[in-house]
PDB file of C-alpha atoms and ligand atoms in Angstrom:
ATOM      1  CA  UNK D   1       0.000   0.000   0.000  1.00 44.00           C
ATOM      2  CA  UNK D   2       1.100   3.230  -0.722  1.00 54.00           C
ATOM      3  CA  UNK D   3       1.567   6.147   1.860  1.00 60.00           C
ATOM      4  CA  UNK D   4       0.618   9.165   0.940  1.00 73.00           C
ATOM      5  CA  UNK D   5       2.262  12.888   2.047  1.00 85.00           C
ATOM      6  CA  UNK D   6       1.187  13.661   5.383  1.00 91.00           C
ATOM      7  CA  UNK D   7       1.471  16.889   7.002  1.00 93.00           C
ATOM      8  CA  UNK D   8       1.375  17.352  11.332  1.00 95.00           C
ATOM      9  CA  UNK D   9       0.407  20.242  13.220  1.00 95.00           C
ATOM     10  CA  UNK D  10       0.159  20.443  16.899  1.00 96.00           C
ATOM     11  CA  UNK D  11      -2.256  22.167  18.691  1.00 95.00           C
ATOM     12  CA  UNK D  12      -3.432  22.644  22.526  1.00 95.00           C
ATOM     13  CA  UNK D  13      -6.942  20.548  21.974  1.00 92.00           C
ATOM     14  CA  UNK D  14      -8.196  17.302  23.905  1.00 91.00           C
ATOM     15  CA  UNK D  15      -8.637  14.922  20.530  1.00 92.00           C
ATOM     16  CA  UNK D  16      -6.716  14.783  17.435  1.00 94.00           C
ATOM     17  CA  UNK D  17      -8.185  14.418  14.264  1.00 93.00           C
ATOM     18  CA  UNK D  18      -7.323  14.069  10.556  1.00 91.00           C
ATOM     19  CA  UNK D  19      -8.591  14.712   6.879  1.00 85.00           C
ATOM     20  CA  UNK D  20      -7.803  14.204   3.663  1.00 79.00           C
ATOM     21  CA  UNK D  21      -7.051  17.253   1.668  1.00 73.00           C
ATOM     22  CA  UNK D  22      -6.632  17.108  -2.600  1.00 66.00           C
ATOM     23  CA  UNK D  23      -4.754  13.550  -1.572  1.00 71.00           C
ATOM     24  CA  UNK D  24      -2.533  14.736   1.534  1.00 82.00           C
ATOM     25  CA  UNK D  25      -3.229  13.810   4.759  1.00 88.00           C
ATOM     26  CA  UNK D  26      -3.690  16.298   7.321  1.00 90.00           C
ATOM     27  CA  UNK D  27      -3.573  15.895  10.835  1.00 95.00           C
ATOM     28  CA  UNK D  28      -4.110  17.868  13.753  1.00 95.00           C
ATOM     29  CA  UNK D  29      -2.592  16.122  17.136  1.00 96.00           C
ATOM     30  CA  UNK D  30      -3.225  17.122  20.678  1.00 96.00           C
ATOM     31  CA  UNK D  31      -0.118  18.543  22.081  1.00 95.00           C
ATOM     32  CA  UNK D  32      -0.950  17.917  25.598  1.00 95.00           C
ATOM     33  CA  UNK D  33       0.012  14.033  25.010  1.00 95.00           C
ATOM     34  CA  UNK D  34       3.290  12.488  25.884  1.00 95.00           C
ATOM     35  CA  UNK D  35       5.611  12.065  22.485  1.00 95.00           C
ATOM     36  CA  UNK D  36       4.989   8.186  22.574  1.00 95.00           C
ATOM     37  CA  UNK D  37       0.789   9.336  22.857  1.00 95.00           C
ATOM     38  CA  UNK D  38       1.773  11.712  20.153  1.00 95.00           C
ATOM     39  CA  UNK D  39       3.350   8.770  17.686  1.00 95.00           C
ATOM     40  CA  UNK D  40       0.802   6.509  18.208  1.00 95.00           C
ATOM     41  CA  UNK D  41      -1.998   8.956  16.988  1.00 95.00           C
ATOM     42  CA  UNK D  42      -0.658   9.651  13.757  1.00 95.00           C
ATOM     43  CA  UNK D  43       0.181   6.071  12.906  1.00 94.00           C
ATOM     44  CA  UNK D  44      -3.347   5.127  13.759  1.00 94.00           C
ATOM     45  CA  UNK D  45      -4.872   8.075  11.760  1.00 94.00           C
ATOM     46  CA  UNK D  46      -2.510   7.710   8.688  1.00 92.00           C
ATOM     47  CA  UNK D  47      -3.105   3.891   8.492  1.00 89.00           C
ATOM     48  CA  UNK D  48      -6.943   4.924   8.222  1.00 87.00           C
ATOM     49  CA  UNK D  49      -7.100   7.809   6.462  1.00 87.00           C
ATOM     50  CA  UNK D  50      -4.990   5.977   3.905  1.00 84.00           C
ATOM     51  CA  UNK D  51      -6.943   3.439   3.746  1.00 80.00           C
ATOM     52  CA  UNK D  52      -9.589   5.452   2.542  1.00 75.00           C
ATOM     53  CA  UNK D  53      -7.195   7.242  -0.272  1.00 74.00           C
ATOM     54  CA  UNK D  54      -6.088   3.782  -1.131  1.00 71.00           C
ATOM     55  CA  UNK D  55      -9.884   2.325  -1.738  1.00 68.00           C
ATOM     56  CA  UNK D  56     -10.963   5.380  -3.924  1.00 68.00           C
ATOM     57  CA  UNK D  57      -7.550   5.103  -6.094  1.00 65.00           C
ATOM     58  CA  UNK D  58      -8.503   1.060  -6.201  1.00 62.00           C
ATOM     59  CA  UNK D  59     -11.612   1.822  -7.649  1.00 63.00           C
ATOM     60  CA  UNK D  60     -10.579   4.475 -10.353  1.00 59.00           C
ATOM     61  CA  UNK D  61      -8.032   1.915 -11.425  1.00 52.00           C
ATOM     62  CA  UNK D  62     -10.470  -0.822 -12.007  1.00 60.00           C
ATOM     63  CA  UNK D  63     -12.306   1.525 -14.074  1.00 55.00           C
ATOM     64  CA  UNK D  64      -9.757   0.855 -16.365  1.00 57.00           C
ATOM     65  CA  UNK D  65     -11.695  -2.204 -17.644  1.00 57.00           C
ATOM     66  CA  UNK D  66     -14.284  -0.168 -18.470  1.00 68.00           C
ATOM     67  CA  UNK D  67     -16.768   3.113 -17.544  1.00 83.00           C
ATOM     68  CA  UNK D  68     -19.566   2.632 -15.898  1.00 89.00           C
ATOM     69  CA  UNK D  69     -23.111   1.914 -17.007  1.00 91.00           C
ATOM     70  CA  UNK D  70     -25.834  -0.094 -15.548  1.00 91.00           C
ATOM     71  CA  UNK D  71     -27.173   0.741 -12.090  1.00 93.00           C
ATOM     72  CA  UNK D  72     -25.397  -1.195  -9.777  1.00 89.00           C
ATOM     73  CA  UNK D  73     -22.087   0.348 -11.318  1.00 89.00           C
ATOM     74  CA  UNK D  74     -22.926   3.585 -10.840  1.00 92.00           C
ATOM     75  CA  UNK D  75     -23.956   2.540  -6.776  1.00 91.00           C
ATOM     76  CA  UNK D  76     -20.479   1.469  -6.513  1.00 87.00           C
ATOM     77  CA  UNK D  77     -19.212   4.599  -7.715  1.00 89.00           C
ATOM     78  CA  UNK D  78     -21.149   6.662  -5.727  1.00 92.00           C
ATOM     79  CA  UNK D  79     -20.215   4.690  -1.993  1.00 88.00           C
ATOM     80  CA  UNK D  80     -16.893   4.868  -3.083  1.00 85.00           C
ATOM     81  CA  UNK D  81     -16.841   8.595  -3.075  1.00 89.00           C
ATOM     82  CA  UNK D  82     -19.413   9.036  -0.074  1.00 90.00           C
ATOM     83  CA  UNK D  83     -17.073   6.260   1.631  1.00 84.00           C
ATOM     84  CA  UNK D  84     -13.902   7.682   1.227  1.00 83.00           C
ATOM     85  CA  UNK D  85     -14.944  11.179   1.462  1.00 87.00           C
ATOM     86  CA  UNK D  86     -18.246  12.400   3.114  1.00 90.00           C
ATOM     87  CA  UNK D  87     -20.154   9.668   4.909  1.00 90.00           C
ATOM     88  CA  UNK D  88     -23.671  11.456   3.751  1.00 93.00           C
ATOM     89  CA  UNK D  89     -26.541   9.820   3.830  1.00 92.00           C
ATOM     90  CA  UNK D  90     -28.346   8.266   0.736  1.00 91.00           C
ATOM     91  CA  UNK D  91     -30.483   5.878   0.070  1.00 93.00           C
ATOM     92  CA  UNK D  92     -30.076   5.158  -4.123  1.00 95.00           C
ATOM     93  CA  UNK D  93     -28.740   6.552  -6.830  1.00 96.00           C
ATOM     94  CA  UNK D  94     -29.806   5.263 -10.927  1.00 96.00           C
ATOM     95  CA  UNK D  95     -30.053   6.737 -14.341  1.00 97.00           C
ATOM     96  CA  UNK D  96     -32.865   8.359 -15.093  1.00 94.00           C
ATOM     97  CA  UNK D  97     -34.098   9.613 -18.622  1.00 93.00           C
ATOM     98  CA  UNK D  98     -33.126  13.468 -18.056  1.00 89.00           C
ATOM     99  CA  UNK D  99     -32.401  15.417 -21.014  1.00 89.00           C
ATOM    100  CA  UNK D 100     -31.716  19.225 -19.340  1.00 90.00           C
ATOM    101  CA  UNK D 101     -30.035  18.254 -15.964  1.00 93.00           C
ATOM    102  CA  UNK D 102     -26.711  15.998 -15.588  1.00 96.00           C
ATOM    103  CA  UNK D 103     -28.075  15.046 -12.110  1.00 95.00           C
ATOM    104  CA  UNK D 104     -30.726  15.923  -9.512  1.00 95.00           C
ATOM    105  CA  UNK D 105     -31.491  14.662  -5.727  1.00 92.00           C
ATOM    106  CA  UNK D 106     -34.082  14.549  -3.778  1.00 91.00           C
ATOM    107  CA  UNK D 107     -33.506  16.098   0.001  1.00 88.00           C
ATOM    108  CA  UNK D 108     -36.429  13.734   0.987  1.00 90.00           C
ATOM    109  CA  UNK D 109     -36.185  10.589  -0.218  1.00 93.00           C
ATOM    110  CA  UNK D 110     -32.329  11.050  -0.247  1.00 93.00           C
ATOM    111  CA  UNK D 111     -32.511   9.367  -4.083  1.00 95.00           C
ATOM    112  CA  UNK D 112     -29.868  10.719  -6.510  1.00 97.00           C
ATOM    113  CA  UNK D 113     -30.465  10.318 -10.384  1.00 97.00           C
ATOM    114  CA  UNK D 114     -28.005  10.992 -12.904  1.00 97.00           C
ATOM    115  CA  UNK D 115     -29.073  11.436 -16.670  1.00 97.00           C
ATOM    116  CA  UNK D 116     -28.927   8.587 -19.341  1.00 96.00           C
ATOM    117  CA  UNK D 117     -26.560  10.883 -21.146  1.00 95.00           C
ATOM    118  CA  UNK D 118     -23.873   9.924 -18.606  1.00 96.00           C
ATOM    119  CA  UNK D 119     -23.975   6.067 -18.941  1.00 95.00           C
ATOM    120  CA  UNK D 120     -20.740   5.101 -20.479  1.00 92.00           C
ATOM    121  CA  UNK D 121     -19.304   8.531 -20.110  1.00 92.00           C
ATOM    122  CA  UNK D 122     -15.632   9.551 -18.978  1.00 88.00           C
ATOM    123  CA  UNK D 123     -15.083   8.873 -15.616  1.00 87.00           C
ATOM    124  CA  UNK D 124     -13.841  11.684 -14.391  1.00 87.00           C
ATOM    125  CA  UNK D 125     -17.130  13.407 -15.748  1.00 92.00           C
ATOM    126  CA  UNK D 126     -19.744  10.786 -13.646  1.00 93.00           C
ATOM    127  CA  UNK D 127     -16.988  11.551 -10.604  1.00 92.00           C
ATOM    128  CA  UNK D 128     -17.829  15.034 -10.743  1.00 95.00           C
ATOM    129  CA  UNK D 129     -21.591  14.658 -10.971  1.00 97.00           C
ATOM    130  CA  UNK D 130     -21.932  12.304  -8.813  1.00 96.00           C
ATOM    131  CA  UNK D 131     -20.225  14.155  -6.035  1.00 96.00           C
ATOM    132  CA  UNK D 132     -22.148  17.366  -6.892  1.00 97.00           C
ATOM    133  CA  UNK D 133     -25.303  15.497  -6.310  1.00 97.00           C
ATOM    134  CA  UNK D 134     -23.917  14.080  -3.214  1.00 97.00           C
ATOM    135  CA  UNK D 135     -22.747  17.323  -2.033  1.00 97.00           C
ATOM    136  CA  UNK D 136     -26.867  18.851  -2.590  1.00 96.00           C
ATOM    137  CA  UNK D 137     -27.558  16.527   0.261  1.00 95.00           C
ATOM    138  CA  UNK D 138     -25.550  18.312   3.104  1.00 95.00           C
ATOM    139  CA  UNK D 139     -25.792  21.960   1.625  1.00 95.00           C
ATOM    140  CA  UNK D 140     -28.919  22.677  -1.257  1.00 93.00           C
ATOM    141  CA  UNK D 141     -27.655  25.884  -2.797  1.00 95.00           C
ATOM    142  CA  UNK D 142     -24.356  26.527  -4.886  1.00 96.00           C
ATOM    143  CA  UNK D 143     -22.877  28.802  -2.458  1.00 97.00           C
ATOM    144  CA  UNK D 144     -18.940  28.706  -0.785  1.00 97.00           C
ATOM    145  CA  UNK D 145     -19.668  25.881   0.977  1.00 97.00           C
ATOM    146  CA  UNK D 146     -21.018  23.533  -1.653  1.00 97.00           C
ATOM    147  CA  UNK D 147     -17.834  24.191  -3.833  1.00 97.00           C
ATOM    148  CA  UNK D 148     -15.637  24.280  -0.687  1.00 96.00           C
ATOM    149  CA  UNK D 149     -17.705  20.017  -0.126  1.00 96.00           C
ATOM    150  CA  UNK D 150     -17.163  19.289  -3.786  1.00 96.00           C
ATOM    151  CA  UNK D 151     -13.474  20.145  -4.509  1.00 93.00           C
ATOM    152  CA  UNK D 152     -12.659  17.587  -1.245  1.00 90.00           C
ATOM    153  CA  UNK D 153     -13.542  14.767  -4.293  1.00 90.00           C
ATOM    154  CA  UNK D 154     -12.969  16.901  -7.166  1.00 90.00           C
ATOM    155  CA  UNK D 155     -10.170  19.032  -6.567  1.00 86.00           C
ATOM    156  CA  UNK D 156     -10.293  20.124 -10.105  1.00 88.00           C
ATOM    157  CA  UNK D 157     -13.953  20.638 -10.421  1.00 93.00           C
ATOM    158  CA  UNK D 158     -13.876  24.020 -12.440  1.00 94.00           C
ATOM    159  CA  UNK D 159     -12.077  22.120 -15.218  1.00 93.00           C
ATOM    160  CA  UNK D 160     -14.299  19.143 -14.952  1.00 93.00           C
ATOM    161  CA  UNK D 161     -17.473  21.304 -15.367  1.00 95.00           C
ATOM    162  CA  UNK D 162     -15.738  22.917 -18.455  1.00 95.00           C
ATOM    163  CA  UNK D 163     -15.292  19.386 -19.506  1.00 94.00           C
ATOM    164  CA  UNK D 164     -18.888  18.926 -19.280  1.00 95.00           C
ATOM    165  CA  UNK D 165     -20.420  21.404 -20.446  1.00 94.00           C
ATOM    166  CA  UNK D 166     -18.326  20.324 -23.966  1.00 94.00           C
ATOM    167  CA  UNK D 167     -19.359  16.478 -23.699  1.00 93.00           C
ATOM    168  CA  UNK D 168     -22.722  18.061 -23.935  1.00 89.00           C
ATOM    169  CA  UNK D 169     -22.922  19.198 -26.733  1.00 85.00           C
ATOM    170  CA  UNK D 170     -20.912  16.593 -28.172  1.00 79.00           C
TER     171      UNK D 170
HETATM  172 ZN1  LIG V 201     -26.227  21.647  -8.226  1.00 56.17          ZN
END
């Protein structure tokens, strides 16, 4: 398994914590532990957090064999990202015949659909849309926050949406 970069700061709090930031692991460890306290916490919270770096790369790479396109695919997809990195809640996600939206999501039923146009399509296009959609369930407008949710799965989302936009009208 590969280890990614990781980056420590210390700071005068009871807990530490980590995240993973554009692939780099950041951690924030509680300085009022003893060095061997100290050591411990970031080897636990590396060997998780890239874990979770590890999966997501694991499934890109099997992509590889081919994009995605029936239902149960496109599930897969979709926990991978939510797994590795928001932990929202949803309940499904399917294509749906929908000519003038990439993806919509209900806030009640928690249900994602993603257009027809999509099946088959780039990865890295369905990665983007898929997380938007995700993203709607924790924040509903496209305001600082939203983008600030997205680019933790897309880091390069303003590309991706140029990207888009051009398969579109393909
Ligand atoms: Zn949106």
């Amino acid at each position: 398994m590969k280890i990614p970069r990781v980056v420590v700061e210390y700071r005068d709090k009871k807990n530490s914590s980590g995240k993973v930031v554009d692939g780099i692991i950041h951690l924030v460890i509680s300085s009022r532990l003893t060095p061997e306290e100290r050591e411990e916490h970031i080897r636990k919270l590396t060997a998780r957090l890239s874990e979770k770096i590890n999966w997501a790369r694991g499934y890109q790479f099997s992509q590889e064999e081919g994009p995605v396109k029936t239902d149960q695919e496109l599930f897969r997809l979709a926990e991978t990202i939510n797994k590795a990195y928001y932990n929202f809640e949803f309940t499904n996600i399917s294509f749906h015949l929908q000519r003038s939206t990439w993806g919509t999501c209900s806030l009640k039923s928690r249900q994602i659909y993603i257009s027809h146009r999509l099946i088959g399509a780039p990865l890295e296009l369905l990665w983007y849309v898929v997380t938007h959609e995700l993203c709607h369930l924790a924040e509903a407008s496209h305001n600082k926050r939203f983008w600030n949710l997205v680019s933790k799965a897309c880091p390069n989302y303003e590309q991706t949406r140029k990207a888009l936009a051009a398969y579109g009208l393909r």
